[in-house]
Short mmCIF file of C-alpha atoms in Angstrom, two decimals:
data_model
loop_
_atom_site.label_atom_id
_atom_site.label_comp_id
_atom_site.label_asym_id
_atom_site.label_seq_id
_atom_site.Cartn_x
_atom_site.Cartn_y
_atom_site.Cartn_z
CA MET A 1049 116.34 -20.13 45.14
CA ALA A 1050 112.79 -17.44 45.30
CA LYS A 1051 114.69 -14.45 43.60
CA PRO A 1052 116.58 -15.76 40.61
CA GLN A 1053 112.88 -17.32 39.85
CA PHE A 1054 111.56 -13.93 40.08
CA VAL A 1055 114.05 -12.48 37.34
CA GLN A 1056 114.04 -15.32 35.67
CA PHE A 1057 110.55 -14.83 35.60
CA PHE A 1058 110.86 -11.21 34.04
CA LYS A 1059 113.39 -11.73 32.08
CA ARG A 1060 111.35 -14.82 30.15
CA TYR A 1061 108.32 -11.93 29.86
CA PRO A 1062 110.21 -8.39 29.78
CA TRP A 1063 106.95 -6.57 28.70
CA LEU A 1064 104.84 -7.60 31.94
CA LEU A 1065 107.31 -5.67 33.67
CA LEU A 1066 107.10 -2.91 31.83
CA LEU A 1067 103.36 -3.36 32.20
CA LEU A 1068 103.43 -3.27 35.65
CA LEU A 1069 105.74 0.05 36.13
CA ALA A 1070 102.99 1.58 33.93
CA VAL A 1071 100.61 0.89 35.97
CA LEU A 1072 102.56 2.11 39.88
CA GLN A 1073 103.18 5.53 37.53
CA LEU A 1074 99.93 6.10 36.77
CA ALA A 1075 97.90 4.88 40.24
CA GLY A 1076 100.93 7.71 41.60
CA VAL A 1077 99.49 10.25 39.01
CA LEU A 1078 95.82 9.83 40.41
CA ILE A 1079 97.36 9.93 44.19
CA PHE A 1080 98.09 12.70 43.35
CA LEU A 1081 95.40 14.76 41.78
CA ASN A 1082 92.82 13.45 44.02
CA LEU A 1083 95.25 15.19 47.21
CA GLN A 1084 95.22 18.12 45.39
CA ARG A 1085 91.41 18.30 45.20
CA GLN A 1086 90.62 17.62 48.58
CA SER A 1087 93.35 20.81 49.24
CA SER A 1088 91.33 23.10 46.90
CA SER A 1089 87.73 22.52 48.50
CA SER A 1090 88.98 22.62 51.86
CA ALA A 1091 90.28 26.79 51.48
CA PRO A 1092 88.06 29.05 52.45
CA SER A 1093 86.06 31.13 49.71
CA LEU A 1094 87.93 35.00 49.05
CA SER A 1095 84.41 36.85 48.12
CA GLY A 1096 82.56 35.32 51.26
CA SER A 1097 79.77 33.91 48.65
CA PRO A 1098 78.90 31.01 47.71
CA ALA A 1099 81.00 29.74 44.15
CA SER A 1100 78.45 30.07 41.27
CA THR A 1101 77.34 26.51 39.65
CA PRO A 1102 78.42 27.02 35.94
CA SER A 1103 75.36 26.92 34.00
CA PRO A 1104 74.68 23.34 32.46
CA VAL A 1105 74.36 25.34 29.01
CA SER A 1106 76.76 27.57 28.54
CA SER A 1107 79.04 24.07 29.79
CA LEU A 1108 78.49 22.33 26.38
CA ALA A 1109 79.79 23.65 23.20
CA ALA A 1110 77.70 25.44 20.67
CA PRO A 1111 76.43 23.18 17.34
CA VAL A 1112 78.11 23.36 14.40
CA GLN A 1113 75.89 24.70 11.49
CA PRO A 1114 76.27 21.95 8.60
CA THR A 1115 77.56 22.47 5.52
CA SER A 1116 76.68 21.65 2.10
CA THR A 1117 77.33 18.73 1.14
CA PRO A 1118 79.28 19.32 -2.89
CA GLY A 1119 76.56 18.37 -5.57
CA LYS A 1120 73.40 18.85 -3.23
CA ARG A 1121 71.18 21.81 -2.74
CA ALA A 1122 71.66 23.40 1.15
CA THR A 1123 68.36 23.09 2.99
CA LYS A 1124 67.41 26.25 4.21
CA THR A 1125 66.45 26.21 8.21
CA GLN A 1126 64.00 28.61 9.52
CA ALA A 1127 65.58 30.82 12.43
CA PRO A 1128 64.01 30.03 15.76
CA PRO A 1129 62.41 33.28 17.22
CA SER A 1130 64.54 35.40 19.57
CA ALA A 1131 63.47 35.82 23.32
CA THR A 1132 62.37 39.30 24.45
CA ALA A 1133 61.60 40.59 27.31
CA PRO A 1134 58.25 41.15 28.69
CA GLY A 1135 56.56 44.41 27.10
CA SER A 1136 59.18 44.32 24.28
CA GLU A 1137 57.49 42.06 21.99
CA GLN A 1138 57.67 43.20 18.43
CA SER A 1139 54.52 44.34 17.48
CA THR A 1140 51.80 42.07 15.17
CA GLN A 1141 50.12 45.15 13.67
CA PRO A 1142 50.28 44.64 9.25
CA ALA A 1143 51.79 47.89 7.92
CA SER A 1144 50.10 50.43 6.62
CA PRO A 1145 49.88 49.95 2.52
CA GLN A 1146 51.97 51.59 -0.25
CA PRO A 1147 50.65 54.16 -2.11
CA LYS A 1148 49.59 52.98 -4.85
CA PRO A 1149 51.65 54.26 -7.98
CA SER A 1150 50.09 57.05 -10.45
CA LEU A 1151 49.01 55.82 -13.60
CA THR A 1152 50.25 57.32 -16.98
CA ALA A 1153 47.72 59.01 -19.35
CA GLU A 1154 48.64 55.73 -21.54
CA GLN A 1155 48.15 53.55 -18.74
CA LYS A 1156 44.90 54.75 -18.28
CA ALA A 1157 43.50 54.19 -21.89
CA ILE A 1158 44.47 50.86 -21.57
CA ASN A 1159 42.78 50.03 -18.63
CA GLU A 1160 39.70 51.36 -19.58
CA ARG A 1161 39.49 49.93 -22.90
CA TYR A 1162 39.79 46.23 -21.12
CA LYS A 1163 36.89 47.73 -18.91
CA GLN A 1164 35.24 48.05 -21.94
CA SER A 1165 35.89 45.18 -23.39
CA PHE A 1166 33.26 43.33 -20.18
CA VAL A 1167 30.70 45.47 -21.27
CA SER A 1168 28.34 44.96 -24.01
CA PRO A 1169 27.88 47.25 -26.54
CA ALA A 1170 24.84 49.89 -26.15
CA THR A 1171 22.81 48.03 -29.59
CA ALA A 1172 24.00 44.54 -28.19
CA VAL A 1173 21.49 44.42 -25.53
CA ASP A 1174 18.34 43.85 -28.01
CA THR A 1175 20.18 40.77 -29.98
CA LEU A 1176 20.05 39.02 -26.76
CA ILE A 1177 16.23 38.40 -26.96
CA GLU A 1178 14.95 36.03 -30.00
CA MET A 1179 11.50 36.52 -30.84
CA ARG A 1180 9.81 34.14 -32.87
CA VAL A 1181 7.08 35.57 -35.50
CA ALA A 1182 5.33 33.63 -37.21
CA ILE A 1183 5.59 35.29 -41.12
CA ALA A 1184 3.16 32.22 -42.72
CA GLU A 1185 -0.16 30.88 -40.99
CA GLY A 1186 -1.48 28.26 -42.01
CA VAL A 1187 -1.05 28.14 -45.93
CA PRO A 1188 -0.89 24.90 -48.38
CA ALA A 1189 2.42 25.40 -49.36
CA LEU A 1190 5.70 28.02 -49.45
CA SER A 1191 8.15 29.16 -51.53
CA LEU A 1192 11.95 29.20 -50.03
CA GLY A 1193 14.60 29.73 -50.43
CA SER A 1194 18.52 31.27 -49.20
CA SER A 1195 21.32 33.72 -50.38
CA THR A 1196 23.93 30.87 -48.90
CA SER A 1197 23.50 27.33 -48.47
CA ALA A 1198 21.10 26.28 -45.57
CA THR A 1199 20.90 23.11 -43.46
CA LEU A 1200 17.74 21.77 -43.07
CA MET A 1201 18.01 20.36 -39.45
CA ASP A 1202 14.77 18.34 -37.20
CA GLN A 1203 14.47 19.13 -33.77
CA ASN A 1204 16.96 18.15 -32.17
CA ARG A 1205 19.63 19.49 -34.74
CA LYS A 1206 20.13 16.95 -36.36
CA PRO A 1207 21.48 17.83 -40.42
CA LEU A 1208 18.74 16.16 -43.17
CA LEU A 1209 19.45 18.49 -46.16
CA THR A 1210 21.73 20.95 -47.74
CA LEU A 1211 19.53 23.63 -49.78
CA SER A 1212 21.48 25.11 -52.36
CA ALA A 1213 22.49 28.98 -52.22
CA GLU A 1214 20.12 31.47 -54.83
CA THR A 1215 17.61 28.37 -55.21
CA ARG A 1216 13.80 28.13 -55.03
CA TYR A 1217 12.01 25.14 -53.43
CA THR A 1218 8.65 24.14 -52.90
CA ALA A 1219 7.42 23.11 -49.18
CA GLN A 1220 4.18 21.50 -49.35
CA PRO A 1221 2.28 19.16 -46.44
CA SER A 1222 2.68 15.51 -46.99
CA GLY A 1223 0.85 12.88 -44.57
CA ASN A 1224 2.83 13.74 -41.22
CA GLY A 1225 5.26 15.80 -42.92
CA THR A 1226 6.58 18.03 -44.81
CA ALA A 1227 7.49 17.59 -48.69
CA LEU A 1228 9.88 19.70 -50.04
CA ASP A 1229 10.78 19.23 -53.70
CA GLY A 1230 10.61 15.25 -53.52
CA SER A 1231 12.56 14.83 -50.22
CA GLN A 1232 10.45 13.84 -47.32
CA LEU A 1233 10.75 15.99 -44.23
CA PRO A 1234 9.43 15.37 -40.48
CA ALA A 1235 6.91 17.74 -39.28
CA VAL A 1236 9.01 20.08 -37.94
CA VAL A 1237 12.27 21.17 -39.90
CA LEU A 1238 14.59 24.39 -38.29
CA VAL A 1239 16.34 26.57 -41.64
CA GLU A 1240 19.50 27.83 -40.75
CA PRO A 1241 21.83 29.50 -43.21
CA SER A 1242 25.48 29.39 -43.30
CA GLN A 1243 27.23 32.60 -42.90
CA ASN A 1244 24.54 35.15 -41.56
CA GLY A 1245 22.57 34.67 -45.21
CA LEU A 1246 19.19 35.95 -45.47
CA LEU A 1247 15.99 33.33 -45.76
CA TYR A 1248 14.08 34.02 -48.98
CA LEU A 1249 9.83 33.49 -48.13
CA GLY A 1250 8.02 34.30 -51.23
CA ASP A 1251 9.05 37.71 -52.19
CA ARG A 1252 10.57 38.48 -49.37
CA ALA A 1253 13.80 38.37 -47.63
CA TYR A 1254 14.04 37.97 -43.52
CA ARG A 1255 17.36 37.77 -41.18
CA GLY A 1256 18.04 34.98 -38.62
CA ARG A 1257 16.95 31.22 -39.20
CA LEU A 1258 13.52 29.56 -40.24
CA LEU A 1259 11.10 27.30 -38.85
CA LEU A 1260 8.29 25.34 -40.92
CA VAL A 1261 5.72 23.09 -39.30
CA ASN A 1262 3.02 20.85 -40.72
CA ASP A 1263 0.55 21.24 -38.53
CA ALA A 1264 -3.17 19.31 -39.01
CA GLY A 1265 -2.21 19.52 -42.81
CA LYS A 1266 -1.30 23.23 -43.02
CA LEU A 1267 2.55 24.83 -43.19
CA TRP A 1268 3.19 27.69 -40.81
CA ALA A 1269 6.67 29.52 -41.25
CA VAL A 1270 8.25 30.79 -37.78
CA ASN A 1271 11.00 33.13 -38.40
CA LEU A 1272 13.15 33.19 -34.92
CA VAL A 1273 15.06 36.58 -35.44
CA ASN A 1274 16.76 38.54 -32.87
CA LEU A 1275 14.90 41.86 -30.91
CA ARG A 1276 17.18 44.27 -32.93
CA ASN A 1277 16.85 43.22 -36.35
CA TYR A 1278 13.23 42.52 -35.68
CA LEU A 1279 12.43 46.31 -34.87
CA HIS A 1280 14.69 47.71 -37.27
CA SER A 1281 12.06 46.09 -39.79
CA VAL A 1282 8.72 46.91 -37.99
CA VAL A 1283 9.73 50.50 -37.09
CA ALA A 1284 10.35 51.03 -40.91
CA SER A 1285 7.17 48.96 -41.73
CA GLU A 1286 4.81 50.97 -39.29
CA VAL A 1287 5.90 54.85 -39.95
CA SER A 1288 8.22 57.01 -42.41
CA PRO A 1289 12.08 56.37 -42.17
CA SER A 1290 11.68 60.02 -43.51
CA TRP A 1291 9.85 61.39 -40.36
CA HIS A 1292 11.28 63.09 -36.93
CA PRO A 1293 14.26 61.50 -35.52
CA GLU A 1294 12.47 62.02 -31.95
CA ALA A 1295 8.91 60.48 -33.42
CA LEU A 1296 11.11 57.57 -34.38
CA LYS A 1297 12.61 56.77 -31.38
CA ALA A 1298 9.29 57.17 -29.67
CA GLN A 1299 8.14 54.49 -32.18
CA ALA A 1300 10.63 52.40 -31.70
CA VAL A 1301 10.13 52.39 -27.74
CA ALA A 1302 6.44 51.29 -28.25
CA ALA A 1303 7.03 48.77 -31.25
CA ARG A 1304 9.87 47.01 -28.05
CA SER A 1305 7.43 47.34 -25.11
CA TYR A 1306 4.65 45.72 -27.68
CA ALA A 1307 6.79 42.82 -28.36
CA LEU A 1308 8.50 42.33 -24.65
CA THR A 1309 5.01 41.75 -23.92
CA TYR A 1310 4.56 38.98 -26.64
CA TYR A 1311 7.85 37.73 -25.30
CA PHE A 1312 6.78 37.15 -22.16
CA LYS A 1313 3.45 35.95 -22.90
CA PRO A 1314 3.38 34.44 -26.20
CA MET A 1315 0.32 33.55 -28.43
CA SER A 1316 0.73 30.24 -28.25
CA SER A 1317 3.88 27.47 -27.75
CA LEU A 1318 4.89 27.84 -31.56
CA PHE A 1319 5.48 31.46 -31.74
CA HIS A 1320 5.32 34.64 -30.20
CA LEU A 1321 3.50 36.91 -32.52
CA GLY A 1322 2.21 37.43 -35.82
CA ALA A 1323 3.73 39.68 -38.51
CA THR A 1324 0.52 41.61 -39.80
CA GLU A 1325 -1.17 44.89 -38.77
CA TYR A 1326 -3.14 42.53 -36.04
CA TYR A 1327 -0.32 42.38 -33.99
CA GLN A 1328 2.47 45.08 -35.29
CA VAL A 1329 3.74 44.93 -38.93
CA TYR A 1330 7.18 42.86 -39.93
CA SER A 1331 8.38 42.85 -43.49
CA GLY A 1332 11.72 41.07 -42.94
CA ILE A 1333 14.66 43.75 -44.67
CA ASN A 1334 12.61 44.89 -47.01
CA ARG A 1335 11.78 47.98 -45.21
CA GLU A 1336 14.40 48.69 -43.23
CA ALA A 1337 16.06 52.24 -43.48
CA PRO A 1338 19.17 53.58 -42.02
CA GLU A 1339 17.28 56.10 -39.90
CA THR A 1340 14.73 53.42 -38.64
CA ASN A 1341 17.87 51.98 -37.57
CA GLN A 1342 19.14 54.36 -35.90
CA ALA A 1343 16.30 55.28 -33.97
CA VAL A 1344 16.06 51.78 -32.62
CA ASP A 1345 19.72 51.34 -31.70
CA ALA A 1346 19.58 55.23 -30.22
CA THR A 1347 16.67 53.70 -27.55
CA SER A 1348 17.93 49.95 -27.59
CA GLY A 1349 16.68 48.26 -24.25
CA GLN A 1350 14.04 50.69 -23.53
CA PHE A 1351 10.86 49.66 -23.21
CA VAL A 1352 7.53 51.57 -21.61
CA SER A 1353 7.27 50.10 -17.65
CA TYR A 1354 4.55 50.98 -15.13
CA ARG A 1355 5.68 49.84 -11.40
CA GLY A 1356 8.45 47.74 -13.00
CA GLY A 1357 6.48 45.77 -15.27
CA ILE A 1358 5.97 46.14 -19.20
CA VAL A 1359 3.50 48.41 -21.11
CA GLU A 1360 1.42 46.47 -23.38
CA SER A 1361 2.37 49.85 -25.36
CA LEU A 1362 -0.84 50.16 -27.79
CA TYR A 1363 -0.22 52.62 -31.02
CA ALA A 1364 -2.30 53.21 -34.21
CA ALA A 1365 -2.15 56.13 -36.48
CA SER A 1366 -4.14 58.45 -35.37
CA ASP A 1367 -6.42 59.46 -32.68
CA ASP A 1368 -9.39 58.56 -34.08
CA ILE A 1369 -8.46 54.71 -34.47
CA VAL A 1370 -6.44 54.67 -30.77
CA ALA A 1371 -10.22 56.21 -29.37
CA GLU A 1372 -11.61 53.78 -31.51
CA ALA A 1373 -9.63 50.54 -31.37
CA PHE A 1374 -8.12 51.12 -27.39
CA GLN A 1375 -10.49 53.55 -26.11
CA GLY A 1376 -7.93 56.40 -25.99
CA HIS A 1377 -5.14 54.30 -24.22
CA GLY A 1378 -2.77 54.00 -26.84
CA MET A 1379 -0.19 56.50 -28.74
CA SER A 1380 -1.16 58.06 -32.29
CA GLN A 1381 1.75 57.96 -34.38
CA LEU A 1382 0.62 60.70 -36.48
CA GLY A 1383 0.30 62.89 -33.21
CA ALA A 1384 3.92 61.64 -31.82
CA LEU A 1385 4.84 63.32 -35.28
CA ASN A 1386 3.15 66.44 -34.74
CA LEU A 1387 4.82 67.05 -30.76
CA ALA A 1388 8.34 66.19 -32.15
CA GLU A 1389 8.04 68.96 -35.02
CA GLU A 1390 7.07 70.74 -32.27
CA GLY A 1391 10.18 70.11 -30.70
CA TYR A 1392 9.19 67.65 -27.97
CA ASN A 1393 11.69 64.53 -27.37
CA TYR A 1394 10.68 60.96 -27.57
CA GLN A 1395 10.71 60.21 -24.02
CA GLN A 1396 7.85 63.55 -23.26
CA ILE A 1397 6.09 62.20 -25.95
CA LEU A 1398 5.96 58.59 -24.50
CA ALA A 1399 4.77 60.52 -21.32
CA ASN A 1400 2.07 62.08 -23.01
CA TYR A 1401 0.10 58.86 -24.52
CA TYR A 1402 1.47 56.67 -21.75
CA PRO A 1403 0.67 59.04 -18.38
CA GLY A 1404 2.28 57.44 -15.36
CA THR A 1405 4.71 55.40 -16.63
CA GLY A 1406 8.38 55.62 -17.41
CA LEU A 1407 11.26 54.15 -19.39
CA GLY A 1408 12.51 50.62 -18.02
CA GLN A 1409 16.19 48.90 -19.43
CA ILE A 1410 16.66 45.66 -20.25
CA VAL A 1411 20.07 44.97 -18.69
CA GLN A 1412 22.39 41.99 -19.56
CA ASP A 1413 23.03 39.55 -16.31
CA TYR A 1414 27.10 38.39 -16.09
CA GLU A 1415 25.91 35.62 -13.56
#
């Protein structure tokens, strides 16, 4: 009775019979493999040495390098440093520099031009210093103008009035300020010509700018002019442009040294020095001449120096005047001319009249 029921059961569920047969077959395979492993492990080693154990690193599969995805840029990864045996490390010394390639003549010329562009011309050194020269001192009225239109400004450079070109105006003290043809101005006014125009004061013309000041009911006019333009006028006003070039150079250096003395020790807070013979004569552009201009530019920045300082290089027309006015300490202008005509250069002339001194040089500081 049990057998027919067993058969009847598997007829009803045939898939269970198939599953049972598969399990029995799998069990037989596992038993066979287990017996094979036991027999191989019990066999003696042929080499007599212990079997080597495979390295866990070598048994791992090598990683697959990722590939870039279409439409995206592949990321570059840095390779790890390779291992080296002790004593065989790669040298960490930097490679010796390669020699610079030689430049052609044209490249050298271009290089020199670029270097020169960073160096100011010699004549530009004197233009870096602005002198304040009193050209009118305590007068009741002034006649002024400009070769171009000029702007009148207050001390804060606020524009107040515009002067027309080639037009004369009269300035007079007015209360605490200055009246200019009916226009009331502050006590201190700066006149600045446009396009490097010239200033007119009385019958003379000047370069630079003009400062008008009402001081206690009197007018002062101060010319703000760079040292180079100032010396162009002074040298031609003090000596004749027809003199020997070396005498003109000696005069230029002496005049520059004298001006620098007052630049660093001005006569007042308003101006460095005056324009009369009491100081050194300054006449504006009226006395400029090519010969004296050349002497100023040829000695640009040079001054009489003693132990690094600036010498107040006094000078007068003759030895007699130098002896009387300066107790013999100073340069005779006529004596300098005689020495130049005898063949002495301007350095020797200056050394003769200012013994123990040398030549200093103004240099531009780029810091």
